Coordinates of N, CA and C in Angstrom, one line a residue:
X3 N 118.2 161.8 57.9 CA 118.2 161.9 59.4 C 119.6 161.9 59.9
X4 N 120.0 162.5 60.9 CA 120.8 163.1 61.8 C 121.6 161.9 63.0
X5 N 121.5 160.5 62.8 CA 122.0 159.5 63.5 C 122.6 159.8 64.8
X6 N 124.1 160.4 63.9 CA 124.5 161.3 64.6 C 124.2 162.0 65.8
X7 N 123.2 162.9 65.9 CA 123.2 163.7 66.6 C 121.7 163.2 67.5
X8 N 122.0 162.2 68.1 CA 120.7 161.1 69.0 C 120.6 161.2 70.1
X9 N 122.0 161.9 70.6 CA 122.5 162.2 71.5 C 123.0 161.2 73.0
X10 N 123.8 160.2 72.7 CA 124.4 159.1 73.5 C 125.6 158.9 73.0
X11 N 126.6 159.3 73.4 CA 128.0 159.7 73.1 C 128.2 159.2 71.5
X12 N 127.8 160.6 70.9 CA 128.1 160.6 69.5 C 126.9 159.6 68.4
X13 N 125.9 159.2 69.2 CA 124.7 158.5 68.4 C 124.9 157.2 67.5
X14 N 124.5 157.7 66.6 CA 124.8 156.4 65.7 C 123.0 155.7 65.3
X15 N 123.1 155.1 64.6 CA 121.8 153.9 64.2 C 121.0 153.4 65.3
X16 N 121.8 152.5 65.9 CA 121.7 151.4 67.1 C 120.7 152.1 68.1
X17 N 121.2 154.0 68.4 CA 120.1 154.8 69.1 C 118.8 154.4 69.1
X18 N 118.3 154.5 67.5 CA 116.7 154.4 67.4 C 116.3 153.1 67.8
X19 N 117.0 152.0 67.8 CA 116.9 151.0 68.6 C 116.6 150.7 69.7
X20 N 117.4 151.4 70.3 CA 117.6 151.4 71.8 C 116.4 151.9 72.4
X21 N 116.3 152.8 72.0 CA 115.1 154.0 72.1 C 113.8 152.7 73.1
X22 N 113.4 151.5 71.8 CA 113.0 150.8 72.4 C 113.4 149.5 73.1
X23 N 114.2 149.2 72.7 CA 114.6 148.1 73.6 C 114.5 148.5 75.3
X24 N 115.6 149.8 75.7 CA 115.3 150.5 77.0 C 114.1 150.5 77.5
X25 N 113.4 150.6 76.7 CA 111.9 151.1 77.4 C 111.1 149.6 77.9
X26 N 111.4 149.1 76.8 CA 110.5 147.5 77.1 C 111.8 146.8 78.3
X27 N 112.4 146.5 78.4 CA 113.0 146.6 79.8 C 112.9 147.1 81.1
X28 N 112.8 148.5 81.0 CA 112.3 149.4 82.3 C 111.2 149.2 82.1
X29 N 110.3 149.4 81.5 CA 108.5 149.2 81.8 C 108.1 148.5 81.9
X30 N 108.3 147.1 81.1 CA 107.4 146.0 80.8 C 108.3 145.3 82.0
X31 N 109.4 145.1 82.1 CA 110.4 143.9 83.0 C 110.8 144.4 84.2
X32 N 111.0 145.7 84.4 CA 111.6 146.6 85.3 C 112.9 146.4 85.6
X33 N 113.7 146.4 84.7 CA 114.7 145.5 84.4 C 116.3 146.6 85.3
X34 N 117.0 146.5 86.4 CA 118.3 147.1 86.9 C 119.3 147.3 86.4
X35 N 119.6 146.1 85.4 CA 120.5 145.9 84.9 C 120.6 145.2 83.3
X36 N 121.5 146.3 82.5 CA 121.2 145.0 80.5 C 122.6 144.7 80.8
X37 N 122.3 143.8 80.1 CA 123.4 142.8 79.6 C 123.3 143.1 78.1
X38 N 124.2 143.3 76.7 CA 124.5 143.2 76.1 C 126.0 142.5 75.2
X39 N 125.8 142.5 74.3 CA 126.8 142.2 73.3 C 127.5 142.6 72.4
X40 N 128.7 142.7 71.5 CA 129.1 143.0 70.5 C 130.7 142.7 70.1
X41 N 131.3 143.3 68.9 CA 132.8 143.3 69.0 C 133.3 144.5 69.7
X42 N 134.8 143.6 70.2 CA 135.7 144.6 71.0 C 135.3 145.8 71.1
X43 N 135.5 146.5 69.7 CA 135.2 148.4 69.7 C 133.6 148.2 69.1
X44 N 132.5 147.6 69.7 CA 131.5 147.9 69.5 C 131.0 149.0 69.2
X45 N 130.2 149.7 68.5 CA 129.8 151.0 68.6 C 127.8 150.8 69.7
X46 N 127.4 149.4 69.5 CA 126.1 149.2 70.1 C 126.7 149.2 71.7
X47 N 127.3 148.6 71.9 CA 127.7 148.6 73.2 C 127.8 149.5 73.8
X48 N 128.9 150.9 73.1 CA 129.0 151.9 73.9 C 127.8 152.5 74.0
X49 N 126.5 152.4 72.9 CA 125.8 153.4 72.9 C 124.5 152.5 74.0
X50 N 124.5 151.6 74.4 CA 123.9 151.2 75.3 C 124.4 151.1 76.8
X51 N 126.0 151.2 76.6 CA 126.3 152.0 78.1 C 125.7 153.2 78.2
X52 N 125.8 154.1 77.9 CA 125.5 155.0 77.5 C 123.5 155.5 77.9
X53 N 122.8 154.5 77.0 CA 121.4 154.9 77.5 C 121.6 154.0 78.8
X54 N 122.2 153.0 79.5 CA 121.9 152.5 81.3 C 122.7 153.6 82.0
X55 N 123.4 154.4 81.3 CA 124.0 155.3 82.4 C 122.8 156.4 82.4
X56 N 121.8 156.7 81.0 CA 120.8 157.5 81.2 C 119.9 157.7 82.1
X57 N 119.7 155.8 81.9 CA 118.3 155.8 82.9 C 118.8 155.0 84.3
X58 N 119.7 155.1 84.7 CA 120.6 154.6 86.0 C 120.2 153.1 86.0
X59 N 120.7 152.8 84.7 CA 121.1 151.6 84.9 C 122.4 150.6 85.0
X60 N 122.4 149.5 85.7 CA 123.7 149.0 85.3 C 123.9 148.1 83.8
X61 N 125.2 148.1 84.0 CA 125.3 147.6 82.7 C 127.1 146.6 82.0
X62 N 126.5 145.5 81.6 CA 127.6 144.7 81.5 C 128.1 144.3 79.8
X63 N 128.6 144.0 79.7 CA 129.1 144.0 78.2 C 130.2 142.9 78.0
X64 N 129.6 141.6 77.1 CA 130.4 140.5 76.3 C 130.9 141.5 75.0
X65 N 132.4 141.0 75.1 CA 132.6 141.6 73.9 C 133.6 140.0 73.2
X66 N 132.8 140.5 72.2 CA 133.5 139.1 71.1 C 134.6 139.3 70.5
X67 N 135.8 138.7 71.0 CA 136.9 138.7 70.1 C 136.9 137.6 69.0
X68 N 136.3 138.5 68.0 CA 136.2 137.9 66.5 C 137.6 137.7 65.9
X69 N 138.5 138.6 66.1 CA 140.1 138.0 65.5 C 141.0 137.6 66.5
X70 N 141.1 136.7 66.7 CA 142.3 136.1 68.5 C 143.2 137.0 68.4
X71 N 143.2 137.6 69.9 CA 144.0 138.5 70.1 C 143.8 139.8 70.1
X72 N 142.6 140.2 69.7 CA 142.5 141.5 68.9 C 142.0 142.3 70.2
X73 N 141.6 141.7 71.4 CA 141.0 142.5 72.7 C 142.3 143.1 73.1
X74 N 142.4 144.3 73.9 CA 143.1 145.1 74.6 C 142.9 146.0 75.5
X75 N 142.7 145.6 77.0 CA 142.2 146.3 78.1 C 142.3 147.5 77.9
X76 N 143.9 148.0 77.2 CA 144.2 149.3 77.7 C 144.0 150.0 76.1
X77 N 143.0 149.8 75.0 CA 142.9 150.0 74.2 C 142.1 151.6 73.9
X78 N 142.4 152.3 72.8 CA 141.9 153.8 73.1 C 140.1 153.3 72.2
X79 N 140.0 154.3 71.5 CA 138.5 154.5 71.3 C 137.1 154.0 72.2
X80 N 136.1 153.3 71.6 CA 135.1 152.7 72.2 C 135.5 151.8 73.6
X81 N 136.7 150.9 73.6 CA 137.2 150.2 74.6 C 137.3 151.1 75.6
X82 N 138.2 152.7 75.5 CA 138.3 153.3 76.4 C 137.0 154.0 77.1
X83 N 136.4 154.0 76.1 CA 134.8 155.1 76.7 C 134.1 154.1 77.7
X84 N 134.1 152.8 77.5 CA 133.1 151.5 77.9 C 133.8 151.3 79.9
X85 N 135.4 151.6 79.3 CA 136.5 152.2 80.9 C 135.6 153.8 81.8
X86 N 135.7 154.4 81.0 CA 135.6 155.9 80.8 C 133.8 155.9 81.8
X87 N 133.0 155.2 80.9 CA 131.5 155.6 81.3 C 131.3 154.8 82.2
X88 N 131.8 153.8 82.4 CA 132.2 152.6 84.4 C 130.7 151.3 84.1
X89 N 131.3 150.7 83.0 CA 130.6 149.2 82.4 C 130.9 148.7 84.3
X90 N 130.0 148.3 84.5 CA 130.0 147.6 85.3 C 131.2 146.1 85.1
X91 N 131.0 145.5 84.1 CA 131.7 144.4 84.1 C 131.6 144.3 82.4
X92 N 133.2 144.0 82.0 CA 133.5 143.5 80.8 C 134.3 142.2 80.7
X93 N 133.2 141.2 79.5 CA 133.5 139.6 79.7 C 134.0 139.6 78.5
X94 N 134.8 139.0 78.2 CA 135.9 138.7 76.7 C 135.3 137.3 76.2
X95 N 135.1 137.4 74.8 CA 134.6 135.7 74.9 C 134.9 135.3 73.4
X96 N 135.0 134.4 73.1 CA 135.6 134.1 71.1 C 134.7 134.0 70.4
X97 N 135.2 133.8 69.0 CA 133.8 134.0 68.3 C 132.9 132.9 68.5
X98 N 131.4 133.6 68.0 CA 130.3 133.0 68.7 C 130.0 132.6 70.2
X99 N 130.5 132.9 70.4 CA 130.3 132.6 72.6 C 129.9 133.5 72.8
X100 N 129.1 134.7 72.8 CA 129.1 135.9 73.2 C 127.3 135.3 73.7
X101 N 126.6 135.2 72.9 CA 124.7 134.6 73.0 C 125.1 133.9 74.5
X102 N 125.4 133.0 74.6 CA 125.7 132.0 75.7 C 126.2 132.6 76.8
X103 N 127.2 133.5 77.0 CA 127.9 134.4 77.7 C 126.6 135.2 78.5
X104 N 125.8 135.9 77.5 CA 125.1 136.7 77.7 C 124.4 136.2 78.9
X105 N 123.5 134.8 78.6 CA 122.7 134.2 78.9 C 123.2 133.2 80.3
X106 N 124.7 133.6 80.7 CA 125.1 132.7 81.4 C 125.2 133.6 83.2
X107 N 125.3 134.8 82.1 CA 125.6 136.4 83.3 C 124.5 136.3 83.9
X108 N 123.4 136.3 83.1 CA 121.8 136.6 83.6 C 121.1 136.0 84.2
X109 N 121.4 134.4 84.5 CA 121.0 133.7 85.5 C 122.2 133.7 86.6
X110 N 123.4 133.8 86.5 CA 124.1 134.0 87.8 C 123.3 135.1 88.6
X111 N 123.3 136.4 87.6 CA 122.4 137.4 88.5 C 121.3 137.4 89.3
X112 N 120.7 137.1 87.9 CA 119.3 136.6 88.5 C 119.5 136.3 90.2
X113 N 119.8 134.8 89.7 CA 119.6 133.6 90.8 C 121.0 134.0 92.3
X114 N 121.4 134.8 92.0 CA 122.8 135.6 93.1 C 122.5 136.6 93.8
X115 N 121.8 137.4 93.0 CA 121.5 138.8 93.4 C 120.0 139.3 93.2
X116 N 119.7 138.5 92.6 CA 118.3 139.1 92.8 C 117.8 140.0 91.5
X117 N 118.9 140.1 90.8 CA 118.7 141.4 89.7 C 117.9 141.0 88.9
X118 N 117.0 142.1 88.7 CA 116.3 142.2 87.4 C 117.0 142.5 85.6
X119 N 117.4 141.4 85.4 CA 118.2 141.2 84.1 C 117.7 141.4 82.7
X120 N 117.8 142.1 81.5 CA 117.3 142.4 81.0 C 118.2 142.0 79.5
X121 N 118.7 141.4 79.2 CA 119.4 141.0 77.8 C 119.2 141.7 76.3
X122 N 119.9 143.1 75.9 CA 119.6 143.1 74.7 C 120.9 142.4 73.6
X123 N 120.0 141.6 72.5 CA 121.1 141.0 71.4 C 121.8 142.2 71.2
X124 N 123.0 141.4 70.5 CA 123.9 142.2 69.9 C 123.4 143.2 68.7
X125 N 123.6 144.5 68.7 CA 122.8 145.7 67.6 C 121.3 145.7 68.1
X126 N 121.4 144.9 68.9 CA 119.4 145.6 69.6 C 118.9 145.0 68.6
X127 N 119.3 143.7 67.6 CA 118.8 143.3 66.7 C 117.6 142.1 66.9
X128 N 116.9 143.1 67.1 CA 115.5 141.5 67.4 C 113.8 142.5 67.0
X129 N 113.0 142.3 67.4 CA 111.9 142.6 66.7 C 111.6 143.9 67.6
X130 N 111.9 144.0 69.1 CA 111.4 145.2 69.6 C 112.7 146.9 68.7
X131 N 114.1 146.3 68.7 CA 114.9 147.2 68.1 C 114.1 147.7 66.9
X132 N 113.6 146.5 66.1 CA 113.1 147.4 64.5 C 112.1 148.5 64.4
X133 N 111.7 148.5 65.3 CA 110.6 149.3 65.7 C 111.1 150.6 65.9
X134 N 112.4 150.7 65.8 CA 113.0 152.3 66.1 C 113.1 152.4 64.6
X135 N 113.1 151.5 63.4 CA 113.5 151.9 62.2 C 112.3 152.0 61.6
X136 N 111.0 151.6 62.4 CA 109.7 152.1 61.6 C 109.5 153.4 62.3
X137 N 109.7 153.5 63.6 CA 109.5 154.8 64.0 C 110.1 155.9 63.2
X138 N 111.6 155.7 62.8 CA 112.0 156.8 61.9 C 111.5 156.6 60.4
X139 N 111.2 155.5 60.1 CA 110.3 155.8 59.0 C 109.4 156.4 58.7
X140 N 108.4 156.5 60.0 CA 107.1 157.3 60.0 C 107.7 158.6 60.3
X141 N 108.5 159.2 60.4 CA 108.7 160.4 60.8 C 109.9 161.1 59.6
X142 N 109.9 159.9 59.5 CA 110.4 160.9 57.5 C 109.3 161.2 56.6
X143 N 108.4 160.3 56.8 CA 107.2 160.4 55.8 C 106.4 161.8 56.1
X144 N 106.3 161.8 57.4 CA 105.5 162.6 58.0 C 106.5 163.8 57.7
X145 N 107.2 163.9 57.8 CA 108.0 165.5 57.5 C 108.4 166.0 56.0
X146 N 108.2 164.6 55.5 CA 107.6 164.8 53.7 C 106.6 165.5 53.9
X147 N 105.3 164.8 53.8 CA 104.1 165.4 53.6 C 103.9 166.7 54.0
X148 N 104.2 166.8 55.2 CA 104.1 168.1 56.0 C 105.0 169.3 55.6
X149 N 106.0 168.7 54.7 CA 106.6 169.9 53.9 C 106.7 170.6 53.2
X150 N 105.9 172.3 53.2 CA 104.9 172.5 52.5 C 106.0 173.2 51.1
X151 N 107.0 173.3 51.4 CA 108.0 173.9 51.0 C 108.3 173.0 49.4
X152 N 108.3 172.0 49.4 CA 108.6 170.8 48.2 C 108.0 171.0 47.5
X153 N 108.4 171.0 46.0 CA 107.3 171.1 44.7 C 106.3 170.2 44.6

């Protein structure tokens, strides 16, 4: 499978994830705004900027500086795109403080604004994310079987 080509600025894994996480947010929560997590040059982060800029959503981003020092405002790759695609708000936080961070944004909002907050873990790693990796499972299997071409 084609990760790659998921189509959320340059794709990646984390996509088929997302796939669900987004959706159980907007449908089930009706959720305005995710909050997520990751390192500095996250690749989940950007690609979850990326699906709230999809579905017009806002979107904020803890980034964990796992090595002191290693954050850089004016840094090029993923840092620059996270600039580039207009993160609502980017929070710097040390290792391990990012959970807490998360969880600290979402009741300010909440309880400030009104917003419907919507928190995915860092890599969309929790039980609704895996569900993108059984989905692509069933759809490998299925394009086995269905391939009539195979010995």
């Amino acid at each position: 499978k084609r990760d790659d080509m998921l189509g959320l600025t340059g794709g990646g894994n984390k996509t088929r994830k997302l796939e669900f996480t987004m959706a159980d947010a907007i449908e089930k929560y009706g959720a305005d705004t995710i909050i997520t997590c990751g390192a500095v040059q996250s690749n989940h982060c950007r690609l979850t900027l990326s699906a709230c800029i999809k579905e017009n959503l806002k979107c904020i981003l803890v980034l964990e500086e796992r090595v002191p020092g290693s954050y850089k405002a004016d840094a090029t790759g993923n840092n620059y795109l996270f600039q580039l695609l207009g993160a609502e708000r980017i929070e710097v936080v040390g290792l391990g403080e990012a959970p807490a961070k998360v969880e600290e944004i979402a009741k300010e909002l909440r309880e400030k604004e009104g917003r419907n907050v919507y928190c995915v873990p860092g890599g969309a790693s929790n039980q609704i994310g895996a569900l993108g990796y059984c989905a692509c499972a069933m759809e490998i299997q299925n394009q086995i079987f269905m391939d009539t071409s195979l010995p």
